[in-house]
Amino acid sequence: MTRQNTESPASLPAAPQQLTRQHFALYRGYLNGVDEAQLHASYGDACADVRSTRRLIAVLRDTFSVLARRARDTDSAHLIRLRPGSIPDAASAESAAPTLEAFRERVDPDGVYSESELLALYCEEFPAGASPSLDRRAARNARLRRRQADALARMEANLVQDPQRDHPVDGWFEPPIAARLAAAGLVTIGDVIAKIEARRHRWYTDVPRLGPTGAQRIVDWIGLHAPALGHSLSRQALVPRRQWTAEMLSESAGNGIDVLAVAPLEALRVPAALDGSKGTNRARFSTFDTDLHAIQAWLDARSASKHTRRAYRREAERLLLWALLERRKPLSSLTEADCAEYVGAFLADPQPAARWIAKGRFERCLSGWRPFAGALSDRSRESARSILTAMCEWLVQAGYLAANPMNGLARASAPPVFDAHGRSLDLEQWWFVLASTEREVYSYVEHRDRMALLLAYSTGLRRTELSAATTDALSIGRLSGVEGPVWRLAVENGRSKDRSVLIAPSAMEMVQENLEMRGLPDALLCPDGTPLLAQARGGQAITPDGIGKLFKRIFMDAGVLLEKSTPGAGRRLAQSSTHWLRHTHSAHALKHGAGLHEVSRGLCHAVLSTTARYLLHEDAGQFLGIEG
């Protein structure tokens, strides 16, 4: 009599397309009597329960038996189907003897043995009384167990297949997972490995409908088969970017690349012949050992803010890489002719494009990173020339270079004419934008966006300064000639020119309301580091890019409203950006009688003439000594 299978055919998993060593390890553990829960923990699907492993065992039993019969290995076909416990050990001989029918149900539910074989097994396991044949039975059972293990090993040797990088994914992964990988262009296992190494920890975002859990299962599978695939995933592919150590960052960016390939400054491995230690333009008593050390010292000394440092590093990095790769010389050996060609020709068309221009946005730690997004405009080339001239001049003054090779280079473009009127809003436009954010009842986001608009207009802060503004920087006091308390916001810019700006009462009122909406106390009692402009979820500060998008959305919405009432008038609002609010603040403040020096301090301008550009043309001309 055979036991009926209570599983419906539809509920049973399909037979694996490829039999792996893990399948045989699972079934070997099953035959050895390992608990199903332990088998599931070791070999099962982490996203399913133990029933999935139980069903897989049933499928493997049928699959192994069928394949053994096809190979005319009848002995293996019988042995593979023996359940755990059907081959007893010596200790089981002393157990109470069951009925023959119960013994058949336990030992041979599929009817593999004949009556005589089954009876022989029964008599051996449950003799009529104590018998000295116990040792013989134990030896017989041990032989049977060995035969069973040998049969499984023989099948494993003939049937198992290790995955290879050129194997299609649909032969190794479940059909739904394989379909999602194929939809992303990942046809082979090698494609999947390349994607993981290129995109790192969040590679799965390029695969439709594949989340982090499914991605982790694939990564674990690749790790399990690393010897067969001939590839172990890098540490950087397994760890989120924010958890990388300095060593991992260097390994990832450099990736073992020699100097004749593009790499960021922090990963560049420069051979001694090109490191600048013997540069032809070195000062007699040089302060620094190599070009990299000199550039790092310049960045540390001259770029106090991270944004300035990023811009300075970009230009120094490009020039150094160009010198090494195109001129085959260190930066400290560049001549004026080299620099003229770099600014005049190379920056206008970085070639070869495959070496210099990225095909998309890549982090500096990724292999697809390149120093350029495309050819530079005349204005960008002029900015690069200006920065590099200042860098080389600093290196001359610091005793590293003997002469400045950038001196004497012609401007790449004329300095732009600042047009305050063309990049600011007049009073009517400003009031329209402000009115477009007014609501009878505000959601948190609507209230925060209106508050951001008032803060930017009343203070003239840059978006990076708005992003960094916290309640810690707020203070309240008195101001001569002004009734009531006056709120100020301290602003740090890293240039030893920290300042404070006044906050309009209407803006400060909204700040207090917004803090209340976030469940926070009065502005002066908030926890340290509480951002003024916070994200709706989590309460973290909005990034500078996020603030830029916030204002762009406000201007776009206002432009749509204005376009409905006055066709053509909304286009100007749609062109506005965060910096327009800074221009608008300055132009309106000066127009309403604010002092030039006061506005200049609030804007943190280095020279007064910069602020004077916000004056009306005739007023600016009088201030600068220019005839209108």
Tab-separated table of N, CA and C in Angstrom, residues 411-470:
chain	number	residue	atom	x	y	z
A	411	ARG	N	42.216	84.960	-22.248
A	411	ARG	CA	40.905	84.540	-21.753
A	411	ARG	C	40.208	83.654	-22.786
A	412	ALA	N	39.531	82.653	-22.293
A	412	ALA	CA	38.760	81.807	-23.200
A	412	ALA	C	37.463	82.484	-23.616
A	413	SER	N	36.976	83.408	-22.785
A	413	SER	CA	35.775	84.170	-23.121
A	413	SER	C	35.783	85.443	-22.301
A	414	ALA	N	35.041	86.442	-22.780
A	414	ALA	CA	34.922	87.687	-22.033
A	414	ALA	C	34.066	87.450	-20.804
A	415	PRO	N	34.320	88.159	-19.705
A	415	PRO	CA	33.506	87.974	-18.510
A	415	PRO	C	32.052	88.307	-18.795
A	416	PRO	N	31.123	87.508	-18.292
A	416	PRO	CA	29.715	87.761	-18.574
A	416	PRO	C	29.249	89.075	-17.965
A	417	VAL	N	28.359	89.729	-18.668
A	417	VAL	CA	27.764	90.971	-18.163
A	417	VAL	C	26.619	90.601	-17.239
A	418	PHE	N	26.720	91.018	-16.006
A	418	PHE	CA	25.695	90.681	-15.031
A	418	PHE	C	24.432	91.480	-15.297
A	419	ASP	N	23.319	90.801	-15.400
A	419	ASP	CA	22.032	91.443	-15.682
A	419	ASP	C	21.086	91.152	-14.522
A	420	ALA	N	21.104	92.038	-13.519
A	420	ALA	CA	20.251	91.844	-12.351
A	420	ALA	C	18.778	91.875	-12.723
A	421	HIS	N	18.428	92.768	-13.625
A	421	HIS	CA	17.021	92.879	-14.011
A	421	HIS	C	16.561	91.625	-14.750
A	422	GLY	N	17.432	91.056	-15.589
A	422	GLY	CA	17.048	89.890	-16.368
A	422	GLY	C	16.973	88.610	-15.556
A	423	ARG	N	17.560	88.598	-14.353
A	423	ARG	CA	17.567	87.384	-13.532
A	423	ARG	C	16.980	87.629	-12.152
A	424	SER	N	16.000	88.500	-12.077
A	424	SER	CA	15.294	88.739	-10.825
A	424	SER	C	13.839	89.048	-11.148
A	425	LEU	N	13.010	89.026	-10.128
A	425	LEU	CA	11.579	89.294	-10.290
A	425	LEU	C	11.278	90.716	-9.856
A	426	ASP	N	10.377	91.365	-10.582
A	426	ASP	CA	9.943	92.669	-10.112
A	426	ASP	C	8.921	92.456	-8.990
A	427	LEU	N	8.482	93.531	-8.371
A	427	LEU	CA	7.587	93.406	-7.217
A	427	LEU	C	6.290	92.687	-7.568
A	428	GLU	N	5.737	93.015	-8.711
A	428	GLU	CA	4.470	92.402	-9.110
A	428	GLU	C	4.632	90.894	-9.299
A	429	GLN	N	5.726	90.503	-9.950
A	429	GLN	CA	5.969	89.073	-10.151
A	429	GLN	C	6.219	88.361	-8.828
A	430	TRP	N	6.953	89.014	-7.932
A	430	TRP	CA	7.217	88.404	-6.634
A	430	TRP	C	5.923	88.184	-5.853
A	431	TRP	N	5.058	89.194	-5.824
A	431	TRP	CA	3.815	89.043	-5.081
A	431	TRP	C	2.932	87.953	-5.689
A	432	PHE	N	2.988	87.804	-7.004
A	432	PHE	CA	2.197	86.748	-7.645
A	432	PHE	C	2.709	85.373	-7.248
A	433	VAL	N	4.040	85.199	-7.250
A	433	VAL	CA	4.607	83.912	-6.851
A	433	VAL	C	4.257	83.599	-5.404
A	434	LEU	N	4.378	84.594	-4.525
A	434	LEU	CA	4.059	84.384	-3.116
A	434	LEU	C	2.589	84.021	-2.942
A	435	ALA	N	1.707	84.735	-3.666
A	435	ALA	CA	0.273	84.462	-3.552
A	435	ALA	C	-0.074	83.067	-4.054
A	436	SER	N	0.700	82.562	-5.020
A	436	SER	CA	0.405	81.233	-5.571
A	436	SER	C	0.644	80.120	-4.559
A	437	THR	N	1.383	80.400	-3.488
A	437	THR	CA	1.653	79.389	-2.461
A	437	THR	C	0.709	79.496	-1.271
A	438	GLU	N	-0.200	80.453	-1.306
A	438	GLU	CA	-1.114	80.660	-0.173
A	438	GLU	C	-2.240	79.651	-0.217
A	439	ARG	N	-2.591	79.095	0.932
A	439	ARG	CA	-3.673	78.119	1.049
A	439	ARG	C	-4.518	78.458	2.280
A	440	GLU	N	-5.787	78.070	2.228
A	440	GLU	CA	-6.631	78.235	3.418
A	440	GLU	C	-6.193	77.244	4.493
A	441	VAL	N	-5.958	76.017	4.096
A	441	VAL	CA	-5.448	74.991	5.014
A	441	VAL	C	-4.206	74.383	4.357
A	442	TYR	N	-3.098	74.375	5.098
A	442	TYR	CA	-1.828	73.916	4.545
A	442	TYR	C	-1.550	72.464	4.941
A	443	SER	N	-1.056	71.706	3.972
A	443	SER	CA	-0.386	70.458	4.327
A	443	SER	C	1.013	70.817	4.806
A	444	TYR	N	1.725	69.823	5.364
A	444	TYR	CA	3.072	70.147	5.850
A	444	TYR	C	3.958	70.633	4.707
A	445	VAL	N	3.910	69.942	3.572
A	445	VAL	CA	4.785	70.299	2.446
A	445	VAL	C	4.437	71.690	1.917
A	446	GLU	N	3.143	71.996	1.794
A	446	GLU	CA	2.735	73.316	1.300
A	446	GLU	C	3.201	74.422	2.248
A	447	HIS	N	3.072	74.179	3.548
A	447	HIS	CA	3.492	75.174	4.530
A	447	HIS	C	5.009	75.355	4.491
A	448	ARG	N	5.738	74.241	4.416
A	448	ARG	CA	7.200	74.320	4.375
A	448	ARG	C	7.688	75.052	3.122
A	449	ASP	N	7.064	74.792	1.984
A	449	ASP	CA	7.503	75.430	0.741
A	449	ASP	C	7.275	76.939	0.784
A	450	ARG	N	6.146	77.348	1.350
A	450	ARG	CA	5.896	78.791	1.462
A	450	ARG	C	6.887	79.421	2.435
A	451	MET	N	7.181	78.720	3.525
A	451	MET	CA	8.163	79.216	4.480
A	451	MET	C	9.539	79.350	3.822
A	452	ALA	N	9.921	78.362	3.011
A	452	ALA	CA	11.206	78.415	2.315
A	452	ALA	C	11.272	79.623	1.388
A	453	LEU	N	10.165	79.902	0.717
A	453	LEU	CA	10.114	81.043	-0.197
A	453	LEU	C	10.329	82.349	0.564
A	454	LEU	N	9.664	82.492	1.694
A	454	LEU	CA	9.810	83.713	2.496
A	454	LEU	C	11.214	83.831	3.084
A	455	LEU	N	11.772	82.714	3.531
A	455	LEU	CA	13.130	82.734	4.087
A	455	LEU	C	14.154	83.157	3.032
A	456	ALA	N	14.050	82.572	1.850
A	456	ALA	CA	15.012	82.888	0.798
A	456	ALA	C	14.895	84.349	0.376
A	457	TYR	N	13.678	84.844	0.273
A	457	TYR	CA	13.488	86.229	-0.166
A	457	TYR	C	13.936	87.226	0.899
A	458	SER	N	13.657	86.931	2.160
A	458	SER	CA	13.970	87.907	3.214
A	458	SER	C	15.435	87.904	3.612
A	459	THR	N	16.168	86.803	3.327
A	459	THR	CA	17.570	86.717	3.759
A	459	THR	C	18.559	86.796	2.608
A	460	GLY	N	18.143	86.391	1.403
A	460	GLY	CA	19.076	86.364	0.276
A	460	GLY	C	20.092	85.237	0.365
A	461	LEU	N	19.797	84.199	1.132
A	461	LEU	CA	20.749	83.099	1.302
A	461	LEU	C	20.827	82.224	0.051
A	462	ARG	N	21.991	81.637	-0.139
A	462	ARG	CA	22.164	80.637	-1.197
A	462	ARG	C	21.463	79.352	-0.770
A	463	ARG	N	21.244	78.473	-1.744
A	463	ARG	CA	20.516	77.239	-1.409
A	463	ARG	C	21.330	76.342	-0.477
A	464	THR	N	22.668	76.366	-0.584
A	464	THR	CA	23.479	75.582	0.345
A	464	THR	C	23.358	76.126	1.765
A	465	GLU	N	23.245	77.440	1.887
A	465	GLU	CA	23.100	78.055	3.207
A	465	GLU	C	21.718	77.794	3.778
A	466	LEU	N	20.706	77.777	2.924
A	466	LEU	CA	19.360	77.437	3.392
A	466	LEU	C	19.305	75.987	3.862
A	467	SER	N	19.980	75.106	3.134
A	467	SER	CA	19.995	73.695	3.507
A	467	SER	C	20.666	73.484	4.860
A	468	ALA	N	21.712	74.249	5.140
A	468	ALA	CA	22.482	74.082	6.376
A	468	ALA	C	21.878	74.826	7.564
A	469	ALA	N	20.856	75.663	7.337
A	469	ALA	CA	20.296	76.491	8.417
A	469	ALA	C	19.592	75.618	9.452
A	470	THR	N	19.914	75.815	10.719
A	470	THR	CA	19.295	75.079	11.818
A	470	THR	C	18.801	76.046	12.879
